[in-house]
């Protein structure tokens, strides 16, 4: 009887370990896939942000007065107030 209980316990523990092992492998695979997707999204957003910064910089530079002089709003306000 004790030997039968021992064998059943070992079989049960082995089955649980095998199920958990496959579950862990599957979870790790899903996690890696999700990380890959997130990395791709971040790279796409980073590239998009860089393009937008270039566009904004061009628009900002095009707004400068002729002769290449930059508008210095802080300096203009400081001299106006004293």
PDB file of C-alpha atoms in Angstrom:
ATOM      1  CA  UNK A   1       0.000   0.000   0.000  1.00  0.00           C
ATOM      2  CA  UNK A   2       2.797   2.409   0.914  1.00  0.00           C
ATOM      3  CA  UNK A   3       4.629   1.596  -2.305  1.00  0.00           C
ATOM      4  CA  UNK A   4       1.469   2.277  -4.344  1.00  0.00           C
ATOM      5  CA  UNK A   5       0.951   5.633  -2.592  1.00  0.00           C
ATOM      6  CA  UNK A   6       4.574   6.530  -3.239  1.00  0.00           C
ATOM      7  CA  UNK A   7       4.330   5.624  -6.937  1.00  0.00           C
ATOM      8  CA  UNK A   8       1.072   7.589  -7.340  1.00  0.00           C
ATOM      9  CA  UNK A   9       2.620  10.596  -5.570  1.00  0.00           C
ATOM     10  CA  UNK A  10       5.702  10.501  -7.799  1.00  0.00           C
ATOM     11  CA  UNK A  11       3.513  10.183 -10.908  1.00  0.00           C
ATOM     12  CA  UNK A  12       1.325  13.103  -9.777  1.00  0.00           C
ATOM     13  CA  UNK A  13       4.288  15.328  -8.971  1.00  0.00           C
ATOM     14  CA  UNK A  14       5.922  14.435 -12.290  1.00  0.00           C
ATOM     15  CA  UNK A  15       2.727  15.276 -14.191  1.00  0.00           C
ATOM     16  CA  UNK A  16       2.443  18.636 -12.420  1.00  0.00           C
ATOM     17  CA  UNK A  17       6.101  19.439 -13.120  1.00  0.00           C
ATOM     18  CA  UNK A  18       5.710  18.584 -16.810  1.00  0.00           C
ATOM     19  CA  UNK A  19       2.552  20.698 -17.121  1.00  0.00           C
ATOM     20  CA  UNK A  20       4.163  23.652 -15.347  1.00  0.00           C
ATOM     21  CA  UNK A  21       7.278  23.332 -17.480  1.00  0.00           C
ATOM     22  CA  UNK A  22       5.324  23.515 -20.720  1.00  0.00           C
ATOM     23  CA  UNK A  23       3.252  26.409 -19.315  1.00  0.00           C
ATOM     24  CA  UNK A  24       6.418  28.308 -18.396  1.00  0.00           C
ATOM     25  CA  UNK A  25       7.860  27.715 -21.868  1.00  0.00           C
ATOM     26  CA  UNK A  26       4.659  28.951 -23.498  1.00  0.00           C
ATOM     27  CA  UNK A  27       4.541  32.021 -21.238  1.00  0.00           C
ATOM     28  CA  UNK A  28       8.179  32.811 -22.002  1.00  0.00           C
ATOM     29  CA  UNK A  29       7.492  32.567 -25.734  1.00  0.00           C
ATOM     30  CA  UNK A  30       4.522  34.926 -25.466  1.00  0.00           C
ATOM     31  CA  UNK A  31       6.559  37.325 -23.320  1.00  0.00           C
ATOM     32  CA  UNK A  32       9.398  37.393 -25.876  1.00  0.00           C
ATOM     33  CA  UNK A  33       6.909  38.041 -28.677  1.00  0.00           C
ATOM     34  CA  UNK A  34       5.325  40.897 -26.713  1.00  0.00           C
ATOM     35  CA  UNK A  35       8.731  42.428 -25.977  1.00  0.00           C
ATOM     36  CA  UNK A  36       9.566  42.277 -29.679  1.00  0.00           C
ATOM     37  CA  UNK A  37       6.312  44.069 -30.558  1.00  0.00           C
ATOM     38  CA  UNK A  38       6.879  46.742 -27.917  1.00  0.00           C
ATOM     39  CA  UNK A  39      10.448  47.288 -29.130  1.00  0.00           C
ATOM     40  CA  UNK A  40       9.176  47.728 -32.709  1.00  0.00           C
ATOM     41  CA  UNK A  41       6.525  50.202 -31.555  1.00  0.00           C
ATOM     42  CA  UNK A  42       9.115  52.214 -29.625  1.00  0.00           C
ATOM     43  CA  UNK A  43      11.467  52.296 -32.614  1.00  0.00           C
ATOM     44  CA  UNK A  44       8.638  53.435 -34.899  1.00  0.00           C
ATOM     45  CA  UNK A  45       7.570  56.156 -32.456  1.00  0.00           C
ATOM     46  CA  UNK A  46      11.161  57.280 -31.998  1.00  0.00           C
ATOM     47  CA  UNK A  47      11.647  57.590 -35.754  1.00  0.00           C
ATOM     48  CA  UNK A  48       8.330  59.425 -36.074  1.00  0.00           C
ATOM     49  CA  UNK A  49       9.280  61.832 -33.274  1.00  0.00           C
ATOM     50  CA  UNK A  50      12.642  62.528 -34.915  1.00  0.00           C
ATOM     51  CA  UNK A  51      10.904  63.354 -38.207  1.00  0.00           C
ATOM     52  CA  UNK A  52       8.461  65.656 -36.418  1.00  0.00           C
ATOM     53  CA  UNK A  53      11.321  67.418 -34.631  1.00  0.00           C
ATOM     54  CA  UNK A  54      13.045  68.017 -37.972  1.00  0.00           C
ATOM     55  CA  UNK A  55       9.822  69.427 -39.439  1.00  0.00           C
ATOM     56  CA  UNK A  56       9.299  71.672 -36.404  1.00  0.00           C
ATOM     57  CA  UNK A  57      12.910  72.852 -36.554  1.00  0.00           C
ATOM     58  CA  UNK A  58      12.539  73.713 -40.243  1.00  0.00           C
ATOM     59  CA  UNK A  59       9.293  75.600 -39.587  1.00  0.00           C
ATOM     60  CA  UNK A  60      10.921  77.435 -36.681  1.00  0.00           C
ATOM     61  CA  UNK A  61      13.982  78.385 -38.708  1.00  0.00           C
ATOM     62  CA  UNK A  62      11.823  79.544 -41.614  1.00  0.00           C
ATOM     63  CA  UNK A  63      10.103  81.926 -39.207  1.00  0.00           C
ATOM     64  CA  UNK A  64      13.333  83.832 -38.501  1.00  0.00           C
ATOM     65  CA  UNK A  65      13.656  87.358 -39.951  1.00  0.00           C
ATOM     66  CA  UNK A  66      15.751  87.887 -43.054  1.00  0.00           C
ATOM     67  CA  UNK A  67      19.483  88.086 -42.559  1.00  0.00           C
ATOM     68  CA  UNK A  68      19.619  85.056 -40.285  1.00  0.00           C
ATOM     69  CA  UNK A  69      19.029  87.000 -37.051  1.00  0.00           C
ATOM     70  CA  UNK A  70      17.286  84.911 -34.432  1.00  0.00           C
ATOM     71  CA  UNK A  71      14.462  86.369 -32.388  1.00  0.00           C
ATOM     72  CA  UNK A  72      15.647  86.753 -28.813  1.00  0.00           C
ATOM     73  CA  UNK A  73      12.398  87.241 -26.938  1.00  0.00           C
ATOM     74  CA  UNK A  74      14.010  87.157 -23.505  1.00  0.00           C
ATOM     75  CA  UNK A  75      16.504  89.868 -24.455  1.00  0.00           C
ATOM     76  CA  UNK A  76      13.765  91.951 -26.096  1.00  0.00           C
ATOM     77  CA  UNK A  77      11.615  91.785 -22.947  1.00  0.00           C
ATOM     78  CA  UNK A  78      14.536  92.559 -20.629  1.00  0.00           C
ATOM     79  CA  UNK A  79      15.543  95.680 -22.577  1.00  0.00           C
ATOM     80  CA  UNK A  80      11.934  96.865 -22.842  1.00  0.00           C
ATOM     81  CA  UNK A  81      11.460  96.784 -19.059  1.00  0.00           C
ATOM     82  CA  UNK A  82      14.599  98.562 -18.139  1.00  0.00           C
TER      83      UNK A  82
END
